[in-house]
PDB file of C-alpha atoms in Angstrom:
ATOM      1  CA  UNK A   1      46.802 -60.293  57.423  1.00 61.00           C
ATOM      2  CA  UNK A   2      48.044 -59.056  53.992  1.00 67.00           C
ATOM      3  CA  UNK A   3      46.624 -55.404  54.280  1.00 68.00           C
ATOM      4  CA  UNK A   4      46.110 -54.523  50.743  1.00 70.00           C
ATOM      5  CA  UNK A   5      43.518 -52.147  50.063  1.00 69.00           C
ATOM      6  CA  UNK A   6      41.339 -50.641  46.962  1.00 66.00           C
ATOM      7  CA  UNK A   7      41.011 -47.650  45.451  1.00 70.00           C
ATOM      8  CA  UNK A   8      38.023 -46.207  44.644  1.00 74.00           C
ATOM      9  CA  UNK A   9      37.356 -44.036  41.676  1.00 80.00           C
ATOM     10  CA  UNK A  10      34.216 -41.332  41.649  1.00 76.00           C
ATOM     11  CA  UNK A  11      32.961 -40.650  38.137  1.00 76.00           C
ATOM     12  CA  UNK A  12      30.309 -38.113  37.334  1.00 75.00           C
ATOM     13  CA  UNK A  13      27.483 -38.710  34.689  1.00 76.00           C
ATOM     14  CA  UNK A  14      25.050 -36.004  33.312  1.00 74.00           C
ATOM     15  CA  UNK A  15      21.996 -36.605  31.862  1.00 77.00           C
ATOM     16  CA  UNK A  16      21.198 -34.434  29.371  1.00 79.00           C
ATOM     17  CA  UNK A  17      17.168 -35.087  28.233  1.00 81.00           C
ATOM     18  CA  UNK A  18      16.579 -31.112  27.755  1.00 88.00           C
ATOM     19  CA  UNK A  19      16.382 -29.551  23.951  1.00 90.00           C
ATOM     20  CA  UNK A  20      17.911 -26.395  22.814  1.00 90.00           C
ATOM     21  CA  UNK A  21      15.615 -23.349  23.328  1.00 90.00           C
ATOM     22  CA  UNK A  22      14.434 -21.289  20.615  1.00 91.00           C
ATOM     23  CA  UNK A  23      13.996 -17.806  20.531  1.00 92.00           C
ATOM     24  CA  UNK A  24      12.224 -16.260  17.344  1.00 94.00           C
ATOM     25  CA  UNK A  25      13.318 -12.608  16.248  1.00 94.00           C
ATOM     26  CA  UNK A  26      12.379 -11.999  12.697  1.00 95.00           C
ATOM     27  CA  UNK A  27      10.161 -12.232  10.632  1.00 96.00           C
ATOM     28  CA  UNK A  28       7.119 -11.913  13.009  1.00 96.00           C
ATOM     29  CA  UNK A  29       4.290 -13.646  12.656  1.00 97.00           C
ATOM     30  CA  UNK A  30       1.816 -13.501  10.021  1.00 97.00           C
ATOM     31  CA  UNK A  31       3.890 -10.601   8.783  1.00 97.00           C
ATOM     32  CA  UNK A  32       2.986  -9.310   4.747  1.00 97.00           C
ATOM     33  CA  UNK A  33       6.077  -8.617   3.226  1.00 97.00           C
ATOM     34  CA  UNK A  34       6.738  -6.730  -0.147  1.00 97.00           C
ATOM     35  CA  UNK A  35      10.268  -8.335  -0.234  1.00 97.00           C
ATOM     36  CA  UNK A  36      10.854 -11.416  -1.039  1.00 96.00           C
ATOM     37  CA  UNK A  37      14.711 -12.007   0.046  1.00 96.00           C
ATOM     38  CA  UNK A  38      13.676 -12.393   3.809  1.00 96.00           C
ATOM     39  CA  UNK A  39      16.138 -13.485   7.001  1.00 95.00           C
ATOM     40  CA  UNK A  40      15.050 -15.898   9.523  1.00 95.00           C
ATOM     41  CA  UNK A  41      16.605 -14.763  12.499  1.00 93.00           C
ATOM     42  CA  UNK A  42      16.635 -16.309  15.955  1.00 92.00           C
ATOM     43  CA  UNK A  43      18.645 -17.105  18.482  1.00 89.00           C
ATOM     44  CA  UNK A  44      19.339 -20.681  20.062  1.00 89.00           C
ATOM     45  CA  UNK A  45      21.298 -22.283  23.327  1.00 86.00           C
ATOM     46  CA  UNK A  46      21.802 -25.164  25.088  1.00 85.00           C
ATOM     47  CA  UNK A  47      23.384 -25.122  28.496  1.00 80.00           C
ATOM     48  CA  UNK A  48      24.277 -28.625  28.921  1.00 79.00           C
ATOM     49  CA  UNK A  49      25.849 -30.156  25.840  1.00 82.00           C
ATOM     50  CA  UNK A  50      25.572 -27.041  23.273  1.00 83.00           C
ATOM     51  CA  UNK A  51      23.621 -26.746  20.119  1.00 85.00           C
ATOM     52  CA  UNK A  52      24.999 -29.148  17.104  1.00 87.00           C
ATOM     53  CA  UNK A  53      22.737 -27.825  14.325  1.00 88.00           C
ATOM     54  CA  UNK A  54      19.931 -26.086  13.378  1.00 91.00           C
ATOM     55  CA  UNK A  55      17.294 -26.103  10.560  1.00 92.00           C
ATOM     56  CA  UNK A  56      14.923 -23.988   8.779  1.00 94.00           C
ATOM     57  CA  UNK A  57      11.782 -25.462   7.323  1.00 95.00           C
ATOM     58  CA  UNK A  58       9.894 -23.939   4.482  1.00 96.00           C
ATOM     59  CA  UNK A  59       5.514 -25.054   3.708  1.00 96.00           C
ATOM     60  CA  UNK A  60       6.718 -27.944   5.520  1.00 93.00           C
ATOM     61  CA  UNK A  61       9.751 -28.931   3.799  1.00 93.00           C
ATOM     62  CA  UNK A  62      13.419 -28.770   5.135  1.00 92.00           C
ATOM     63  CA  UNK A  63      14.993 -25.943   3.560  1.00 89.00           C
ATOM     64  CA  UNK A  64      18.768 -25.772   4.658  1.00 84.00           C
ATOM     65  CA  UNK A  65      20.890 -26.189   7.754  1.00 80.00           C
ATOM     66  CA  UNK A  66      23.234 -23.918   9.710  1.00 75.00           C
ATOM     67  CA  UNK A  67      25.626 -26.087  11.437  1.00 64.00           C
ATOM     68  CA  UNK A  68      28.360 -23.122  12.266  1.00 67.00           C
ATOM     69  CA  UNK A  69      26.632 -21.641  14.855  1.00 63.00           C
ATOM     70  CA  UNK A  70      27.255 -18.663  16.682  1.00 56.00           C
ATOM     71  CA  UNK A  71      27.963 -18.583  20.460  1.00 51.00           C
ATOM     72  CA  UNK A  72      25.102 -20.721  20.896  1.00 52.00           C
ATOM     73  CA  UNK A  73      25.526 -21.208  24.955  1.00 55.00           C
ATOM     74  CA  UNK A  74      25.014 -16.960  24.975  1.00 54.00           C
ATOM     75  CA  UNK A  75      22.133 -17.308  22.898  1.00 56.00           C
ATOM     76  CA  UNK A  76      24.135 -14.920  20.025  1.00 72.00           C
ATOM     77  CA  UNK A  77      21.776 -14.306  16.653  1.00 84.00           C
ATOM     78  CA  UNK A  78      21.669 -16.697  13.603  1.00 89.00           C
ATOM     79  CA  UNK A  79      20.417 -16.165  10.914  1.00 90.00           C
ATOM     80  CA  UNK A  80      18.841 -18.261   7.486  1.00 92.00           C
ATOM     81  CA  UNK A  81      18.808 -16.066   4.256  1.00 92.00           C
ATOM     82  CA  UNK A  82      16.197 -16.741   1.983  1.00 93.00           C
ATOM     83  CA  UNK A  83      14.538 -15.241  -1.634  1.00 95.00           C
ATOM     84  CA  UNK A  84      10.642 -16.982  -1.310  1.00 96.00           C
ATOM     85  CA  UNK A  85       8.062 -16.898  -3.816  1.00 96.00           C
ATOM     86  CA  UNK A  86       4.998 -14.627  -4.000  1.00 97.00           C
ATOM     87  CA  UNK A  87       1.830 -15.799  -1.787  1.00 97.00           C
ATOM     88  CA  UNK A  88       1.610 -17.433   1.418  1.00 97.00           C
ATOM     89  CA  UNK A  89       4.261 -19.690   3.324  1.00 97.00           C
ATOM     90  CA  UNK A  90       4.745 -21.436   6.897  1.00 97.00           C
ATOM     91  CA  UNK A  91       7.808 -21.462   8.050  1.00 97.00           C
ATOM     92  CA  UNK A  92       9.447 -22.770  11.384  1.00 96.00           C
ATOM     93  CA  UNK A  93      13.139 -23.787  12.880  1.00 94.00           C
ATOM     94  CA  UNK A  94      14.308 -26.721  14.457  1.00 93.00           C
ATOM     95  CA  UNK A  95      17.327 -27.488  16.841  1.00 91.00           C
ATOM     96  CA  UNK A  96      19.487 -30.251  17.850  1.00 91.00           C
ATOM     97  CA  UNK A  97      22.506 -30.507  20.563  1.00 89.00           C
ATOM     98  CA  UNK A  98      25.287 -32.533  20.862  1.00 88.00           C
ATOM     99  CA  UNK A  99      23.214 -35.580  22.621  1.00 89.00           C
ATOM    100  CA  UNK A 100      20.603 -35.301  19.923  1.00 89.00           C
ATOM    101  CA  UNK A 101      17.609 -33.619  22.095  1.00 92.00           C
ATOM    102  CA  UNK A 102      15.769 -32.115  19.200  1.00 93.00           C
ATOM    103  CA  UNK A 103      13.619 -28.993  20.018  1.00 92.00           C
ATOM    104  CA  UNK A 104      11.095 -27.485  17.142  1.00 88.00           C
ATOM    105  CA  UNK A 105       9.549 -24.211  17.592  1.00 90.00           C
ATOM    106  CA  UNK A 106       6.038 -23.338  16.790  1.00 92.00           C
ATOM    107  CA  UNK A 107       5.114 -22.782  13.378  1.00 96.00           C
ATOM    108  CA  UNK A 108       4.789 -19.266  11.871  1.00 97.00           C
ATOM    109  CA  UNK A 109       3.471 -17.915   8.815  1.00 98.00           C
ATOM    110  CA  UNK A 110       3.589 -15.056   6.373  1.00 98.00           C
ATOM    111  CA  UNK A 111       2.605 -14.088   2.989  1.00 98.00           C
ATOM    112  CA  UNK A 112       4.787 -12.313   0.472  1.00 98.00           C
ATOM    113  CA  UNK A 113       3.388  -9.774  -1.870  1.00 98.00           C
ATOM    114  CA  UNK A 114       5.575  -7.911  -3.850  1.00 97.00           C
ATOM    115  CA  UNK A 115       3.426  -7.089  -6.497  1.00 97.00           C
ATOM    116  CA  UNK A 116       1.846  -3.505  -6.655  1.00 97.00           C
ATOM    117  CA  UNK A 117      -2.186  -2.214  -7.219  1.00 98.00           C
ATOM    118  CA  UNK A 118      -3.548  -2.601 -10.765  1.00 98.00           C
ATOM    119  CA  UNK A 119      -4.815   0.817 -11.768  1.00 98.00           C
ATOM    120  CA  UNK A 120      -7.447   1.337 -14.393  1.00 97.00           C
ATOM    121  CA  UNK A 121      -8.047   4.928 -14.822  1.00 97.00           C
ATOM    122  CA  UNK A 122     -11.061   5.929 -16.460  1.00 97.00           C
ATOM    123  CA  UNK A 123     -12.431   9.730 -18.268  1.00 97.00           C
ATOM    124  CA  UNK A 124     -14.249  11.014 -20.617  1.00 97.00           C
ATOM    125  CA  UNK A 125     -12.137  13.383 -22.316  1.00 96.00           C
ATOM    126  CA  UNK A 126      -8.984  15.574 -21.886  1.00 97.00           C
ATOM    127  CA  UNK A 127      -9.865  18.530 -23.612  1.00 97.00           C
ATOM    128  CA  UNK A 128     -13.376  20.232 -22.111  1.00 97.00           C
ATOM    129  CA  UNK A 129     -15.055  23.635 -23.235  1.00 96.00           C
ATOM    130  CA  UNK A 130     -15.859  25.060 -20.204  1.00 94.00           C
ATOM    131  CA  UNK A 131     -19.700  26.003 -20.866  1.00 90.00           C
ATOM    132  CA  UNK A 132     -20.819  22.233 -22.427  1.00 92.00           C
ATOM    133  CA  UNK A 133     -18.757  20.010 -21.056  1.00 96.00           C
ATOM    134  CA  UNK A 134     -17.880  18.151 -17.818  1.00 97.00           C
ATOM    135  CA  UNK A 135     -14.684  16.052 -16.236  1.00 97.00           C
ATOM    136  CA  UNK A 136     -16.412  12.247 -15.686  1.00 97.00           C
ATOM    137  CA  UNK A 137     -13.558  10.111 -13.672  1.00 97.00           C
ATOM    138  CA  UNK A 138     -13.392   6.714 -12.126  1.00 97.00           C
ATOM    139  CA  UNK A 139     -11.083   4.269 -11.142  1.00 96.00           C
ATOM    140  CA  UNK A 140     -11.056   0.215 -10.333  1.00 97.00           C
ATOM    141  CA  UNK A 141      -8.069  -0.940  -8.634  1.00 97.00           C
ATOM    142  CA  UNK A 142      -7.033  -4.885  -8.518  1.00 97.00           C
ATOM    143  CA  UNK A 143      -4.870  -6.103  -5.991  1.00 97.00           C
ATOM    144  CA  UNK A 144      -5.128  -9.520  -3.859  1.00 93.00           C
ATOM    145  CA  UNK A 145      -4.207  -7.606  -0.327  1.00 96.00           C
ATOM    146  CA  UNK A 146      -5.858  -4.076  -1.449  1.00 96.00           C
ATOM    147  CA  UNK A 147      -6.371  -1.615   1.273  1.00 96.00           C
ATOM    148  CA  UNK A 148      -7.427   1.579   0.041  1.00 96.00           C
ATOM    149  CA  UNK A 149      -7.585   3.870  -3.038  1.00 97.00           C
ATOM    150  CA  UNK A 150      -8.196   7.869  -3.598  1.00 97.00           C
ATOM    151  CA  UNK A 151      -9.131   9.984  -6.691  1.00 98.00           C
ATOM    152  CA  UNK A 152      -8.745  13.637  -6.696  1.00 98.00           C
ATOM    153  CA  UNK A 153      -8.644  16.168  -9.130  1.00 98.00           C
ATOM    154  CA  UNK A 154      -6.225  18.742  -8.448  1.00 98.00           C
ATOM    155  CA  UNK A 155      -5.283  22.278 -10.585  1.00 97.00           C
ATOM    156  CA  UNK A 156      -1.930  23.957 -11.726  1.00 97.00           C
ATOM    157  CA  UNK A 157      -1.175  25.046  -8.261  1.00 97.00           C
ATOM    158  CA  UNK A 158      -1.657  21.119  -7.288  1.00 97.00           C
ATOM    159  CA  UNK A 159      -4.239  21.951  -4.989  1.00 97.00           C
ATOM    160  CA  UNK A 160      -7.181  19.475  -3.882  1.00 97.00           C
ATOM    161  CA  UNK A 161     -10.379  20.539  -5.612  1.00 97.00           C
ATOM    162  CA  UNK A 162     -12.323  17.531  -5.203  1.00 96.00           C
ATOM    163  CA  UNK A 163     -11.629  13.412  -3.764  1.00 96.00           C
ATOM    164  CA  UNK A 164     -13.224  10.231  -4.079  1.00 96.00           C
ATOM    165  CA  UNK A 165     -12.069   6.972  -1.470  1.00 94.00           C
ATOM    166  CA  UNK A 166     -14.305   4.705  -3.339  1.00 91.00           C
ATOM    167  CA  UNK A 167     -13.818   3.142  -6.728  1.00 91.00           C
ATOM    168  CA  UNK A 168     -16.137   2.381  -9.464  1.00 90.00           C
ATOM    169  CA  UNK A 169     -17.694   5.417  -8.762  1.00 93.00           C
ATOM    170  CA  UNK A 170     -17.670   9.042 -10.803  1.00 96.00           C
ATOM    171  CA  UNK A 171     -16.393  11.932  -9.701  1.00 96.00           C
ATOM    172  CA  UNK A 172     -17.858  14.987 -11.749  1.00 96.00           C
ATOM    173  CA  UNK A 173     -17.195  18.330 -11.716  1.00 96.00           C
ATOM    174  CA  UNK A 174     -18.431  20.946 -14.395  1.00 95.00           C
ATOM    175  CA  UNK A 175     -16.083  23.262 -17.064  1.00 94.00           C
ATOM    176  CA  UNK A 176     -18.645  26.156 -15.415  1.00 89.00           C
ATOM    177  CA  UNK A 177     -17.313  25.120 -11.704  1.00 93.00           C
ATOM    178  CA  UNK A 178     -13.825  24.596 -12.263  1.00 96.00           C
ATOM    179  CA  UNK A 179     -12.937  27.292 -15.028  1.00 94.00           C
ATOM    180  CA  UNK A 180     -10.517  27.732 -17.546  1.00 95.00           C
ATOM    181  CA  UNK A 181      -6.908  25.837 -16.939  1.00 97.00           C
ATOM    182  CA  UNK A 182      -5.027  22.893 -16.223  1.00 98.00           C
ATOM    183  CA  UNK A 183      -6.080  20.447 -13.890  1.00 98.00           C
ATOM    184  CA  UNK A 184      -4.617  16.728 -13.036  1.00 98.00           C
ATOM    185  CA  UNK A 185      -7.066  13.519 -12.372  1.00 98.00           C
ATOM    186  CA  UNK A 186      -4.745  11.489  -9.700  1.00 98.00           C
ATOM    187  CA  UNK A 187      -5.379   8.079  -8.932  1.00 98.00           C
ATOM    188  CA  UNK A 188      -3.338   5.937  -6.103  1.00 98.00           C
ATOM    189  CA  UNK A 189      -4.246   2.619  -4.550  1.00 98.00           C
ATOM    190  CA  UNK A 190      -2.194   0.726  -1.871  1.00 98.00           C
ATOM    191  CA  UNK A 191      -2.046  -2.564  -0.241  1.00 97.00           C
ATOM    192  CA  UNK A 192      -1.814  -4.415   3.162  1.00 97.00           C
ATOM    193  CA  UNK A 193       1.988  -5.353   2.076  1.00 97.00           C
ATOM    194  CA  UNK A 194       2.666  -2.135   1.344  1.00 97.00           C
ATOM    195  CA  UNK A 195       2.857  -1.720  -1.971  1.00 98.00           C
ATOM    196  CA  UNK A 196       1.781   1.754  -3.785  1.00 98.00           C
ATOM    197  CA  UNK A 197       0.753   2.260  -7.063  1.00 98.00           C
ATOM    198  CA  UNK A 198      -0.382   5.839  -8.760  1.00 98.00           C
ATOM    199  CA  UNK A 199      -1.494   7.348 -12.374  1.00 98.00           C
ATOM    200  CA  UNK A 200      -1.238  10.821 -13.160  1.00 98.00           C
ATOM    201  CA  UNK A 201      -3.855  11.942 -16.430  1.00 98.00           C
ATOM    202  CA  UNK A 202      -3.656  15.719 -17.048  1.00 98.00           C
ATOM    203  CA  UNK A 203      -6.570  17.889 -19.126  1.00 98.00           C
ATOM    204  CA  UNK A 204      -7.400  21.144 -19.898  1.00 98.00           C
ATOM    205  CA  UNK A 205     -10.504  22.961 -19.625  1.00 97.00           C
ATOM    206  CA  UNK A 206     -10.634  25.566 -22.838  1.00 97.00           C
ATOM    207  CA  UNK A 207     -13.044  28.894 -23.615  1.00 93.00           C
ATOM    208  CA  UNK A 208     -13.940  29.387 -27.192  1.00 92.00           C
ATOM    209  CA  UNK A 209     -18.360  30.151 -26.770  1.00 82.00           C
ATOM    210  CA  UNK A 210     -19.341  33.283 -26.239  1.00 77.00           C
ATOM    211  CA  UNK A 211     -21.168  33.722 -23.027  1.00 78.00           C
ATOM    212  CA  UNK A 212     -25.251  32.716 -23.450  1.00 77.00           C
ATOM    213  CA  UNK A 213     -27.748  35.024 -21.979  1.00 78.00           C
ATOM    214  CA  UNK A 214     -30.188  33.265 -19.901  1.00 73.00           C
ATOM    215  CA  UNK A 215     -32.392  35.985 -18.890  1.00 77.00           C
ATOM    216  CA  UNK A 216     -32.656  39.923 -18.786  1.00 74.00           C
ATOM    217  CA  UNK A 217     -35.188  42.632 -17.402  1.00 77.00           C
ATOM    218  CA  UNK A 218     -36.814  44.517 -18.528  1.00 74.00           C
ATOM    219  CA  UNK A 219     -38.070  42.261 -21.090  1.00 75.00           C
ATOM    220  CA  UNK A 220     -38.159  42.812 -24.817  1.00 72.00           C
ATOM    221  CA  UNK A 221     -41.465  45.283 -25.787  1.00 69.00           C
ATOM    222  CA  UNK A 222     -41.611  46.530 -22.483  1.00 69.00           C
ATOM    223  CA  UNK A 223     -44.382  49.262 -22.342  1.00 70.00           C
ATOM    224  CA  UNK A 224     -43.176  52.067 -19.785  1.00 67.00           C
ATOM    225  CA  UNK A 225     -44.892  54.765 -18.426  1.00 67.00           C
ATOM    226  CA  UNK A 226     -44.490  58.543 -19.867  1.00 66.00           C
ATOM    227  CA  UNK A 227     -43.341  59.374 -16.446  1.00 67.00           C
ATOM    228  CA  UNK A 228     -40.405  56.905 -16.270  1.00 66.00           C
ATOM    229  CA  UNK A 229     -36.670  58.809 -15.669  1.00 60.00           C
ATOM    230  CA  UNK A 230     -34.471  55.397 -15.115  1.00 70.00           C
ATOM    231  CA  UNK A 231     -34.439  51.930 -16.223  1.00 69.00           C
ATOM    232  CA  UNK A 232     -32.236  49.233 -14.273  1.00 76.00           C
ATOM    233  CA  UNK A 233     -31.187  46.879 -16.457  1.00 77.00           C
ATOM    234  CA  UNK A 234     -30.073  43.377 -15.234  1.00 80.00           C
ATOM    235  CA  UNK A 235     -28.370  40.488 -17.387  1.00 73.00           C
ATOM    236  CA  UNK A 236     -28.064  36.830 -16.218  1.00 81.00           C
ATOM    237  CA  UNK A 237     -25.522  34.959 -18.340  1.00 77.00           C
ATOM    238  CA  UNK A 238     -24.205  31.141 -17.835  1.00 73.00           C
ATOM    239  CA  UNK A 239     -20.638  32.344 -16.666  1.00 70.00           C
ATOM    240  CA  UNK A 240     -18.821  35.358 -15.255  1.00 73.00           C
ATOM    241  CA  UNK A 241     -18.993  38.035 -18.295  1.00 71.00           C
ATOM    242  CA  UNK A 242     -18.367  41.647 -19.346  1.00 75.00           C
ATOM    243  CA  UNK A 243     -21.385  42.505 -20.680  1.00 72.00           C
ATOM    244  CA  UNK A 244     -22.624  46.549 -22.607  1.00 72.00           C
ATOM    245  CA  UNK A 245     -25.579  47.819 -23.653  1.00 70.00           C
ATOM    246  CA  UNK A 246     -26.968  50.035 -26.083  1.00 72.00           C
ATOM    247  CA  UNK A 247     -30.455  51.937 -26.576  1.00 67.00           C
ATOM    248  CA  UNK A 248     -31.735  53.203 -29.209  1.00 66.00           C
ATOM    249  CA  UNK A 249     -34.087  56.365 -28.340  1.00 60.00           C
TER     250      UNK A 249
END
């Protein structure tokens, strides 16, 4: 009996069939953006092999690779940079590790609008005389994403005199109700992106008429009686006035 004996060697395999994870951070879904240079960040790891590369994918296209990732077995940030075009895009971000497990997230989507409200301001006039004439003002507002709109009308002291919310419709006030002075028409309209838009159209509300009488007692060929020691005498005019009399007896 020789005696020899073997050696045996113990050799460990691992089997690596799992993908990197994905974690999305930004930009969240179905976001409206009024930017257009947007970061896709996330965060990726792989805790068997590590993460070899990842890519972002644009409306279903690849975009561009990061292959100098950061800490990826702590699950550190990444991040693509990117300037999109206006409207809407879908966007998601696949990895791969060093075995070549592949994991895509889920899609996401978002619209870019960085394009702000269309204002059309419309009046009558600018200058008003304050017994004849009256402010007319409307505005129409176009915007894709539009979310609201106000009109106002506000006076030298830029208080609120009067509002609209809705457009295409007038907002009126008289020369009579508003008096003599300078007044602003203000129009603003935003959208669901965010973007603001306003028009500032300022007029003036003059006095050159002389006030108009509109009625007065006691009327004209009055008959009174011999007896009578007083008269009251009462003007209505069309605006605040200073008004005399005289009588002829």
């Amino acid at each position: 009996i020789v005696g020899n004996t073997a050696n045996s060697i113990t050799r460990t395999i691992n089997v690596d069939t799992l993908p990197p994870e994905i974690n999305y951070l930004s930009p969240e879904n179905s976001l409206m953006s009024n930017i257009n240079n947007l970061g896709f960040i996330y965060n990726v790891s792989d805790g068997m092999t590590g993460v070899n590369e990842c890519n972002l994918y644009l409306d279903n296209n690849f975009n561009m690779t990061n292959s100098s990732l950061i800490d990826t077995f702590a699950g550190n940030t990444n991040i693509f940079n990117q300037i999109l075009t206006e409207g809407s895009h879908s966007w998601y971000i696949n990895c791969k590790d060093n075995v070549g497990n592949v994991m895509a997230n889920s899609e996401r989507n978002l619209l870019v609008d960085t394009i702000k409200p269309n204002i059309t301001l419309n009046y009558n006039k600018l200058i008003l005389e304050k017994q004849l004439d009256s402010i007319i003002t409307s505005l129409s507002v176009f915007d894709t994403n539009k979310l609201g709109t106000n009109l106002n009308i506000k006076d030298s002291s830029n208080n609120k005199l009067e509002e609209i919310l809705n457009e295409d419709t007038n907002l009126i006030l008289t020369g009579l109700n508003l008096g003599v002075g300078n007044f602003t028409i203000n129009a603003y309209a935003n959208d669901s992106a965010g973007n603001s838009e306003s028009k500032i159209v300022s007029f003036e509300i003059v006095d050159t008429l002389a006030p108009i009488i509109l009625s007065s007692t006691p009327i004209n060929n009055s008959v009174l009686g011999s007896g009578t020691s007083s008269v009251n005498l009462t003007l209505t005019t069309d605006e605040n006035s200073n008004c005399k009399y005289t009588t002829n007896v």
